Amino acid sequence: MTRKDIVNILIIIVLIISIGLMVAKKEKDDFLNLSYEYINTKDMAITDISTKKDNTNIIDILFKGVDNKGVLVEKELPVYQKSQVLNTQRRVWYLPTEVGTISQYPVYNHVAYDIYSPRGVNETIFPIANGVVSGMYRDAAGANIVTIAHNVNGINYTSQYVHLAAYASGLYVGKEVTINDAIGQMGSTGMATGVHLHIAVVDCKLFDSNDPNCRDLNGFFNYANRRLNEGFNGLGSVMNLSGSWNNR
Ligand SMILES: [Zn+2]
């Protein structure tokens, strides 16, 4: 073997290792970037994305969340972003709009996501999970708000949808809603600089006097801030939320 042969063999070995690393990285990226953009049907169930470490048929994995009657089953998701401190279990919810872009993420005193849609007031808002409408009210600034109570595996959550242009007809407090039931239209009522949805999710039951964490709006807000400090930032804590999407 000449010196040139050895160099060639070394080059080939380096190439093989590089390709291997690229494939491994791509798989890792696919796993981490898996998001609602891939979950583009409303009939899709809660998804155990943490099991998708390979590229096996994603549809199979998605439908594991439907029981034999076709009812959605919400599944526990283990924490997979180890850098995050989470005091609640990670799980996946549905997006509240069919089209959207996140224009603001949760920060102190804004413990919510703002979602913009090019459809404006034509964008219909849906619950992020099945639940019961717990509130329909107008805040001091005039924002139309809907809250929905969810119980997922024994944990209470409240999702809050703010700035609605209008409530869906036939909506009332106490009504059971699914992820396919419209609750209103995106709007700019209240303190808003433009048409968008402000959506907060907190692991407590708003308007439940038995829940001292958030028995009222103030409690909800304060608790959300506290939970944000602890690593719970609503949808971002509970799903791998993509920055934009084209289909719910
Ligand atoms: Zn907001």
XYZ file of N, CA and C and ligand atoms in Angstrom:
745
model
N 0.847 -1.198 0.000
C 0.000 0.000 0.000
C 0.888 1.255 0.000
N 0.614 2.105 -0.958
C 1.414 3.333 -1.041
C 0.848 4.379 -0.073
N 1.625 5.382 0.101
C 1.191 6.493 0.954
C -0.114 7.100 0.408
N -0.216 7.136 -0.935
C -1.416 7.715 -1.561
C -2.664 6.868 -1.245
N -2.471 5.507 -1.270
C -3.595 4.613 -0.946
C -4.100 4.898 0.469
N -3.146 5.032 1.384
C -3.536 5.268 2.790
C -4.316 6.580 2.897
N -3.835 7.601 2.206
C -4.541 8.894 2.244
C -5.954 8.729 1.697
N -6.073 8.008 0.576
C -7.409 7.789 -0.012
C -8.329 7.057 0.944
N -7.801 6.028 1.602
C -8.621 5.258 2.549
C -9.076 6.168 3.688
N -8.150 6.987 4.175
C -8.502 7.913 5.261
C -9.613 8.870 4.809
N -9.496 9.375 3.586
C -10.520 10.301 3.074
C -11.875 9.612 3.037
N -11.873 8.353 2.570
C -13.139 7.612 2.490
C -13.731 7.415 3.882
N -12.867 7.067 4.852
C -13.357 6.852 6.224
C -13.982 8.145 6.762
N -13.286 9.258 6.546
C -13.801 10.548 7.026
C -15.150 10.854 6.374
N -15.259 10.571 5.074
C -16.526 10.819 4.359
C -17.653 9.988 4.961
N -17.370 8.705 5.205
C -18.414 7.810 5.751
C -18.872 8.322 7.115
N -17.915 8.707 7.963
C -18.273 9.212 9.302
C -19.103 10.493 9.167
N -18.721 11.378 8.250
C -19.463 12.639 8.081
C -20.902 12.386 7.677
N -21.072 11.485 6.708
C -22.438 11.178 6.252
C -23.251 10.608 7.409
N -22.614 9.723 8.178
C -23.289 9.127 9.337
C -23.737 10.207 10.305
N -22.848 11.145 10.587
C -23.187 12.231 11.521
C -24.319 13.090 10.973
N -24.299 13.341 9.657
C -25.350 14.155 9.049
C -26.707 13.472 9.167
N -26.719 12.158 8.913
C -27.980 11.404 9.022
C -28.472 11.451 10.462
N -27.552 11.235 11.404
C -27.945 11.232 12.818
C -28.498 12.592 13.210
N -27.862 13.662 12.749
C -28.318 15.006 13.097
C -29.699 15.270 12.517
N -29.900 14.820 11.255
C -31.189 15.043 10.620
C -32.292 14.367 11.414
N -32.018 13.131 11.865
C -33.042 12.413 12.643
C -33.341 13.157 13.930
N -32.268 13.670 14.553
C -32.452 14.391 15.802
C -33.298 15.645 15.533
N -32.976 16.355 14.461
C -33.718 17.571 14.122
C -35.187 17.252 13.846
N -35.411 16.194 13.100
C -36.791 15.815 12.788
C -37.567 15.577 14.077
N -36.897 14.942 15.006
C -37.548 14.632 16.273
C -37.881 15.911 17.039
N -36.896 16.787 17.138
C -37.109 17.983 17.945
C -38.054 18.968 17.268
N -38.039 18.971 15.949
C -38.864 19.945 15.253
C -40.274 19.456 14.986
N -40.525 18.226 15.334
C -41.861 17.693 15.109
C -42.869 18.589 15.812
N -43.799 19.048 15.066
C -44.708 20.025 15.656
C -46.077 19.890 15.022
N -46.917 20.833 15.373
C -48.274 20.777 14.873
C -48.374 20.943 13.370
N -47.311 21.429 12.773
C -47.362 21.539 11.323
C -47.581 20.183 10.679
N -47.180 19.160 11.401
C -47.339 17.814 10.874
C -48.694 17.233 11.256
N -49.335 17.867 12.209
C -50.601 17.329 12.704
C -51.701 18.158 12.068
N -51.985 17.877 10.811
C -52.796 18.827 10.068
C -54.238 18.379 9.879
N -54.701 17.558 10.763
C -56.128 17.263 10.713
C -56.713 17.391 12.104
N -57.908 17.916 12.152
C -58.549 18.136 13.446
C -58.911 16.816 14.116
N -58.961 15.755 13.331
C -59.338 14.471 13.910
C -58.163 13.786 14.587
N -57.018 14.397 14.460
C -55.838 13.771 15.003
C -55.852 13.802 16.519
N -55.330 12.799 17.103
C -55.351 12.733 18.559
C -54.075 13.308 19.150
N -54.106 13.395 20.447
C -52.908 13.798 21.172
C -51.787 12.812 20.845
N -50.639 13.345 20.689
C -49.564 12.573 20.093
C -48.394 12.395 21.036
N -47.933 11.211 21.093
C -46.751 10.975 21.904
C -45.521 11.194 21.050
N -45.148 12.457 20.909
C -44.032 12.745 20.014
C -42.712 12.274 20.597
N -42.713 12.054 21.898
C -41.440 11.663 22.490
C -41.000 10.279 22.027
N -41.930 9.505 21.503
C -41.553 8.163 21.050
C -41.013 8.194 19.636
N -41.158 9.360 18.986
C -40.759 9.400 17.589
C -39.264 9.698 17.479
N -38.467 8.710 17.831
C -37.033 8.919 17.746
C -36.520 8.419 16.408
N -37.335 7.703 15.700
C -36.962 7.348 14.342
C -38.043 7.912 13.420
N -37.938 7.636 12.176
C -38.923 8.177 11.245
C -39.973 7.141 10.873
N -40.394 6.358 11.818
C -41.451 5.394 11.558
C -42.726 6.157 11.219
N -43.658 5.464 10.696
C -44.871 6.093 10.190
C -45.539 6.981 11.238
N -45.428 8.253 11.001
C -45.914 9.227 11.985
C -47.419 9.120 12.177
N -48.136 8.776 11.126
C -49.587 8.664 11.234
C -49.962 7.581 12.243
N -49.230 6.465 12.207
C -49.489 5.403 13.184
C -49.373 5.939 14.592
N -48.317 6.707 14.811
C -48.079 7.232 16.150
C -49.189 8.196 16.534
N -49.584 9.041 15.584
C -50.603 10.039 15.878
C -51.915 9.392 16.284
N -52.277 8.326 15.603
C -53.586 7.744 15.863
C -53.630 6.850 17.086
N -52.496 6.653 17.709
C -52.527 5.892 18.957
C -53.349 6.617 20.015
N -53.612 7.886 19.783
C -54.355 8.647 20.766
C -55.859 8.590 20.584
N -56.351 7.702 19.715
C -57.801 7.580 19.543
C -58.219 6.211 20.049
N -59.217 6.164 20.896
C -59.633 4.857 21.385
C -60.522 4.178 20.345
N -61.000 2.977 20.655
C -61.687 2.209 19.620
C -63.061 2.766 19.249
N -63.520 3.755 20.016
C -64.771 4.411 19.628
C -64.491 5.701 18.860
N -63.219 5.953 18.617
C -62.870 7.161 17.885
C -62.788 8.378 18.778
N -62.845 8.145 20.095
C -62.785 9.276 21.026
C -61.320 9.626 21.282
N -61.075 10.910 21.362
C -59.702 11.342 21.593
C -59.218 10.927 22.970
N -58.029 10.418 23.012
C -57.431 10.049 24.288
C -56.172 10.886 24.458
N -56.101 11.580 25.545
C -54.929 12.420 25.745
C -53.865 11.613 26.473
N -52.686 11.732 25.996
C -51.622 10.884 26.515
C -50.545 11.695 27.215
N -49.965 11.082 28.196
C -48.859 11.721 28.899
C -47.657 11.822 27.983
N -46.969 12.918 28.068
C -45.734 13.050 27.306
C -44.581 13.286 28.270
N -43.612 12.421 28.272
C -42.459 12.659 29.142
C -41.704 13.909 28.702
N -41.084 14.537 29.636
C -40.273 15.713 29.315
C -39.097 15.276 28.457
N -38.871 15.956 27.367
C -37.706 15.596 26.580
C -36.750 16.754 26.359
N -37.141 17.944 26.809
C -36.175 19.031 26.768
C -35.613 19.171 28.169
N -34.507 18.534 28.385
C -34.003 18.398 29.744
C -33.606 19.739 30.352
N -33.330 20.713 29.485
C -32.881 22.000 30.015
C -34.033 22.746 30.676
N -35.251 22.356 30.349
C -36.401 23.064 30.897
C -36.794 22.496 32.248
N -37.128 23.357 33.152
C -37.639 22.902 34.442
C -39.155 22.935 34.359
N -39.752 21.795 34.464
C -41.206 21.730 34.330
C -41.798 21.043 35.537
N -42.781 21.670 36.097
C -43.454 21.056 37.231
C -44.745 20.376 36.818
N -45.059 20.480 35.551
C -46.194 19.720 35.060
C -45.699 18.823 33.948
N -46.444 17.786 33.692
C -46.014 16.891 32.646
C -46.238 17.513 31.292
N -45.333 17.207 30.401
C -45.421 17.756 29.076
C -46.499 17.000 28.300
N -47.314 17.718 27.607
C -48.324 17.074 26.778
C -48.587 17.964 25.579
N -49.311 17.424 24.648
C -49.560 18.161 23.417
C -51.027 18.573 23.343
N -51.263 19.807 22.973
C -52.609 20.309 22.766
C -52.794 20.593 21.291
N -53.949 21.046 20.956
C -54.204 21.461 19.584
C -53.968 22.958 19.441
N -53.672 23.368 18.235
C -53.560 24.798 17.993
C -54.956 25.415 18.002
N -55.079 26.652 18.454
C -56.401 27.282 18.538
C -56.869 27.897 17.221
N -56.004 27.927 16.226
C -56.391 28.512 14.936
C -55.966 27.571 13.820
N -56.545 27.790 12.656
C -56.156 26.965 11.510
C -54.890 27.479 10.861
N -54.727 28.781 10.902
C -53.556 29.422 10.324
C -53.024 30.389 11.377
N -51.731 30.484 11.510
C -51.249 31.425 12.506
C -49.749 31.545 12.568
N -49.339 32.624 13.178
C -47.928 32.873 13.452
C -47.842 33.443 14.855
N -46.921 32.954 15.623
C -46.783 33.487 16.978
C -46.075 34.829 16.909
N -46.731 35.846 17.424
C -46.108 37.170 17.370
C -45.547 37.575 18.725
N -45.962 36.900 19.760
C -45.318 37.145 21.061
C -45.359 35.905 21.938
N -44.255 35.669 22.612
C -44.124 34.511 23.492
C -44.327 34.940 24.940
N -44.521 33.997 25.820
C -44.736 34.362 27.226
C -43.500 35.015 27.841
N -43.740 36.083 28.531
C -42.706 36.744 29.338
C -43.405 37.207 30.603
N -42.623 37.679 31.550
C -43.220 38.145 32.786
C -44.266 39.225 32.468
N -45.407 39.115 33.068
C -46.546 40.016 32.868
C -47.249 39.857 31.514
N -46.768 38.943 30.716
C -47.535 38.555 29.513
C -47.395 37.047 29.395
N -48.147 36.354 30.241
C -47.974 34.906 30.342
C -48.886 34.234 29.322
N -48.622 34.530 28.076
C -49.504 34.041 27.023
C -48.783 34.103 25.688
N -49.372 33.425 24.721
C -48.901 33.554 23.349
C -49.848 34.489 22.605
N -49.273 35.339 21.780
C -50.092 36.118 20.859
C -49.962 35.468 19.495
N -51.081 35.211 18.876
C -51.087 34.554 17.570
C -51.743 35.476 16.558
N -51.024 35.698 15.511
C -51.504 36.551 14.426
C -51.960 35.658 13.281
N -52.994 36.081 12.577
C -53.416 35.357 11.379
C -53.682 36.349 10.250
N -53.250 36.027 9.050
C -53.537 36.905 7.908
C -55.035 36.966 7.605
N -55.796 36.031 8.136
C -57.243 36.050 7.902
C -57.953 37.057 8.803
N -57.254 37.566 9.804
C -57.857 38.552 10.693
C -59.113 38.019 11.364
N -60.163 38.829 11.334
C -61.397 38.436 12.043
C -62.086 37.239 11.386
N -61.595 36.835 10.237
C -62.153 35.616 9.621
C -61.530 34.348 10.184
N -60.544 34.511 11.051
C -59.921 33.335 11.652
C -60.794 32.850 12.805
N -61.237 31.629 12.709
C -62.071 31.049 13.763
C -61.184 30.451 14.846
N -61.614 30.644 16.082
C -60.837 30.147 17.215
C -61.477 28.864 17.744
N -60.624 27.878 17.978
C -61.073 26.586 18.507
C -60.382 26.302 19.838
N -61.023 25.474 20.667
C -60.372 25.078 21.924
C -59.091 24.279 21.638
N -58.139 24.400 22.531
C -56.896 23.648 22.356
C -57.026 22.220 22.870
N -58.135 21.936 23.538
C -58.435 20.572 23.972
C -59.924 20.528 24.276
N -60.457 19.334 24.389
C -61.852 19.228 24.790
C -62.016 19.788 26.206
N -63.168 20.324 26.493
C -63.369 20.865 27.831
C -64.751 21.450 27.994
N -64.890 22.277 29.016
C -66.166 22.929 29.314
C -65.926 24.432 29.378
N -66.788 25.188 28.717
C -66.660 26.642 28.763
C -66.881 27.093 30.210
N -65.875 27.737 30.781
C -65.998 28.162 32.176
C -66.264 29.657 32.292
N -65.968 30.403 31.249
C -66.222 31.840 31.325
C -66.399 32.467 29.957
N -67.312 33.423 29.898
C -67.479 34.285 28.713
C -67.685 35.656 29.308
N -66.726 36.523 29.135
C -66.826 37.803 29.819
C -66.024 38.859 29.090
N -66.191 40.075 29.552
C -65.492 41.221 28.981
C -64.642 41.805 30.098
N -63.369 42.019 29.843
C -62.535 42.595 30.902
C -62.720 44.116 30.942
N -61.997 44.765 31.861
C -62.192 46.197 32.079
C -61.886 46.999 30.820
N -60.973 46.485 30.003
C -60.589 47.206 28.788
C -61.531 46.900 27.623
N -62.467 45.996 27.839
C -63.451 45.705 26.796
C -63.130 44.492 25.928
N -62.153 43.692 26.356
C -61.806 42.501 25.572
C -62.844 41.402 25.789
N -63.307 40.825 24.694
C -64.168 39.649 24.800
C -63.287 38.429 25.046
N -63.639 37.684 26.092
C -62.783 36.578 26.538
C -63.620 35.316 26.717
N -63.040 34.194 26.329
C -63.620 32.892 26.638
C -62.579 32.114 27.431
N -63.032 31.430 28.464
C -62.134 30.499 29.143
C -62.743 29.106 29.075
N -61.885 28.129 28.998
C -62.328 26.740 28.941
C -61.581 25.947 29.997
N -62.336 25.166 30.757
C -61.739 24.315 31.786
C -61.463 22.943 31.183
N -60.268 22.463 31.403
C -59.879 21.138 30.917
C -59.446 20.303 32.111
N -59.765 19.052 32.080
C -59.194 18.141 33.062
C -58.475 17.059 32.293
N -57.184 17.050 32.449
C -56.380 16.082 31.704
C -55.658 15.206 32.716
N -56.069 13.954 32.729
C -55.465 12.996 33.666
C -55.411 13.534 35.090
N -56.531 14.120 35.488
C -56.652 14.557 36.879
C -56.123 15.956 37.160
N -55.490 16.566 36.189
C -54.973 17.924 36.401
C -55.898 18.924 35.724
N -56.264 19.965 36.469
C -57.101 21.016 35.908
C -56.258 22.033 35.153
N -56.745 22.416 34.007
C -56.118 23.491 33.252
C -57.207 24.465 32.823
N -56.834 25.714 32.696
C -57.720 26.688 32.072
C -57.022 27.275 30.862
N -57.702 27.257 29.727
C -57.191 27.998 28.573
C -58.051 29.244 28.418
N -57.387 30.330 28.089
C -58.059 31.626 28.038
C -57.808 32.260 26.671
N -58.876 32.680 26.004
C -58.809 33.222 24.640
C -59.305 34.668 24.668
N -58.417 35.593 24.353
C -58.691 37.016 24.595
C -58.706 37.821 23.286
N -59.440 38.926 23.306
C -59.579 39.903 22.205
C -60.559 39.456 21.119
N -61.418 38.485 21.412
C -62.304 37.946 20.380
C -63.192 39.040 19.788
N -63.354 38.992 18.467
C -64.263 39.927 17.792
C -65.703 39.560 18.118
N -65.960 38.266 18.213
C -67.319 37.791 18.488
C -67.249 36.395 19.082
N -68.259 36.084 19.874
C -68.388 34.718 20.376
C -69.098 33.867 19.331
N -68.796 32.592 19.314
C -69.529 31.692 18.428
C -70.987 31.648 18.873
N -71.894 31.554 17.910
C -73.301 31.536 18.304
C -73.597 30.237 19.043
N -74.426 30.346 20.048
C -74.805 29.162 20.807
C -73.819 28.785 21.901
N -72.795 29.600 22.077
C -71.827 29.301 23.137
C -72.373 29.794 24.479
N -72.203 29.018 25.513
C -72.629 29.452 26.848
C -71.736 28.813 27.900
N -71.701 29.448 29.048
C -70.896 28.907 30.154
C -71.510 27.576 30.587
N -70.680 26.577 30.664
C -71.160 25.246 31.015
C -71.245 24.327 29.814
N -71.122 24.899 28.637
C -71.218 24.084 27.430
C -69.950 23.234 27.261
N -70.171 21.978 26.946
C -69.033 21.108 26.640
C -68.592 21.373 25.215
N -67.310 21.558 25.034
C -66.794 21.830 23.696
C -65.650 20.871 23.367
N -65.551 20.584 22.092
C -64.441 19.762 21.616
C -63.499 20.647 20.816
N -62.417 20.066 20.422
C -61.429 20.831 19.642
C -61.980 21.262 18.292
N -63.116 20.721 17.899
C -63.696 21.090 16.600
C -64.815 22.110 16.698
N -65.137 22.538 17.916
C -66.228 23.506 18.090
C -65.684 24.924 18.129
N -66.150 25.740 17.216
C -65.726 27.145 17.203
C -66.158 27.816 18.501
N -65.293 28.672 19.043
C -65.697 29.432 20.227
C -65.787 30.929 19.933
N -65.264 31.348 18.791
C -65.356 32.765 18.455
C -64.470 33.110 17.280
N -64.372 34.412 17.021
C -63.538 34.899 15.921
C -62.398 35.739 16.484
N -61.258 35.650 15.861
C -60.112 36.466 16.239
C -60.503 37.947 16.140
N -60.007 38.745 17.055
C -60.383 40.158 17.035
C -59.361 41.044 17.710
N -59.780 42.264 18.002
C -58.866 43.217 18.640
C -59.579 43.976 19.755
N -60.606 43.342 20.339
C -61.322 44.003 21.424
C -60.405 44.135 22.638
N -60.620 45.191 23.398
C -59.799 45.420 24.587
C -58.475 46.067 24.246
N -57.478 45.805 25.093
C -56.147 46.411 24.909
C -55.378 45.626 23.858
N -55.564 46.003 22.603
C -54.872 45.300 21.526
C -54.472 46.300 20.458
N -53.284 46.116 19.915
C -52.833 47.036 18.869
C -53.279 46.554 17.497
N -53.776 45.330 17.420
C -54.238 44.805 16.144
C -54.998 43.517 16.373
N -55.520 42.953 15.307
C -56.285 41.711 15.410
C -55.331 40.552 15.697
N -55.533 39.891 16.809
C -54.742 38.700 17.144
C -55.442 37.940 18.260
N -54.964 36.760 18.504
C -55.467 35.986 19.645
C -54.405 35.982 20.728
N -54.823 36.299 21.934
C -53.958 36.171 23.111
C -54.432 34.905 23.814
N -53.568 33.915 23.889
C -53.997 32.666 24.514
C -53.070 32.272 25.645
N -53.667 32.080 26.800
C -52.926 31.659 27.989
C -53.422 30.286 28.416
N -52.527 29.494 28.947
C -52.913 28.200 29.513
C -52.234 28.073 30.863
N -53.030 27.845 31.874
C -52.477 27.707 33.222
C -53.065 26.449 33.849
N -52.248 25.790 34.645
C -52.715 24.549 35.260
C -53.470 24.836 36.553
N -54.595 25.443 36.377
C -55.504 25.667 37.496
C -56.879 25.921 36.901
N -57.861 25.989 37.775
C -59.227 26.106 37.294
C -59.735 27.516 37.576
N -59.800 28.317 36.541
C -60.289 29.684 36.697
C -61.768 29.663 37.082
N -62.148 30.540 37.993
C -63.523 30.701 38.483
C -63.975 29.576 39.406
N -63.024 28.738 39.841
C -63.395 27.712 40.815
C -62.963 28.218 42.187
N -63.951 28.541 43.014
C -63.616 29.125 44.317
C -62.865 28.116 45.187
N -62.922 26.841 44.811
C -62.178 25.843 45.582
C -60.702 25.805 45.214
N -60.379 26.471 44.112
C -58.984 26.467 43.690
C -58.367 27.829 44.027
N -57.618 27.884 45.117
C -57.095 29.183 45.569
C -56.097 29.780 44.593
N -55.532 28.974 43.697
C -54.535 29.503 42.763
C -55.128 30.510 41.804
N -56.312 30.211 41.301
C -56.912 31.189 40.390
C -58.418 31.087 40.430
N -58.975 31.659 41.446
C -60.425 31.648 41.583
C -61.030 32.852 40.866
N -60.168 33.746 40.418
C -60.656 34.909 39.669
C -59.575 35.320 38.668
N -59.858 36.367 37.908
C -58.924 36.803 36.867
C -57.559 37.179 37.435
N -57.605 37.899 38.561
C -56.353 38.317 39.189
C -55.532 37.118 39.630
N -56.235 36.175 40.248
C -55.563 34.964 40.706
C -54.964 34.202 39.541
N -55.713 34.140 38.469
C -55.260 33.440 37.268
C -53.965 34.072 36.762
N -53.987 35.403 36.703
C -52.829 36.128 36.179
C -51.611 35.957 37.097
N -51.852 36.123 38.405
C -50.739 35.994 39.350
C -50.171 34.585 39.357
N -51.062 33.627 39.307
C -50.610 32.239 39.309
C -49.827 31.937 38.032
N -50.322 32.470 36.914
C -49.631 32.244 35.643
C -48.216 32.820 35.694
N -48.080 33.997 36.268
C -46.753 34.608 36.408
C -45.839 33.741 37.276
N -46.395 33.268 38.371
C -45.599 32.434 39.273
C -45.164 31.140 38.579
N -46.120 30.567 37.861
C -45.806 29.306 37.180
C -44.790 29.529 36.058
N -44.856 30.703 35.438
C -43.872 31.016 34.395
C -42.465 31.006 35.001
N -42.347 31.611 36.186
C -41.051 31.614 36.878
C -40.573 30.210 37.170
N -41.522 29.326 37.357
C -41.158 27.947 37.693
C -40.921 27.094 36.453
N -41.096 27.687 35.277
C -40.810 26.942 34.057
C -42.037 26.549 33.257
N -43.208 26.855 33.792
C -44.425 26.523 33.059
C -44.842 27.734 32.241
N -44.766 27.634 30.927
C -45.157 28.798 30.128
C -46.328 28.465 29.211
N -47.275 27.771 29.754
C -48.503 27.515 29.007
C -48.288 26.553 27.866
N -48.756 26.929 26.696
C -48.650 26.042 25.543
C -47.216 25.608 25.301
N -46.292 26.511 25.550
C -44.894 26.179 25.316
C -44.386 25.107 26.258
N -45.022 24.981 27.409
C -44.642 23.925 28.332
C -45.283 22.609 27.943
N -46.343 22.713 27.202
C -47.126 21.508 26.994
C -47.122 21.020 25.554
N -46.526 21.764 24.666
C -46.376 21.244 23.323
C -45.176 21.869 22.649
N -44.701 21.180 21.643
C -43.586 21.701 20.877
C -44.164 22.679 19.859
N -44.427 23.869 20.330
C -45.185 24.830 19.535
C -44.345 25.395 18.399
N -44.858 25.277 17.207
C -44.121 25.819 16.075
C -44.386 27.312 15.972
N -43.503 28.034 15.344
C -43.666 29.479 15.216
C -44.762 29.851 14.244
N -45.009 28.985 13.270
C -46.079 29.266 12.318
C -46.634 27.947 11.799
N -47.820 28.017 11.270
C -48.427 26.799 10.754
C -49.453 27.194 9.694
N -49.813 26.250 8.878
C -50.748 26.512 7.796
C -52.036 25.748 7.932
N -52.066 24.834 8.855
C -53.246 24.006 8.965
C -53.349 23.460 10.367
N -54.505 23.550 10.896
C -54.686 23.017 12.245
C -54.724 21.511 12.134
Zn -51.108 38.942 24.402
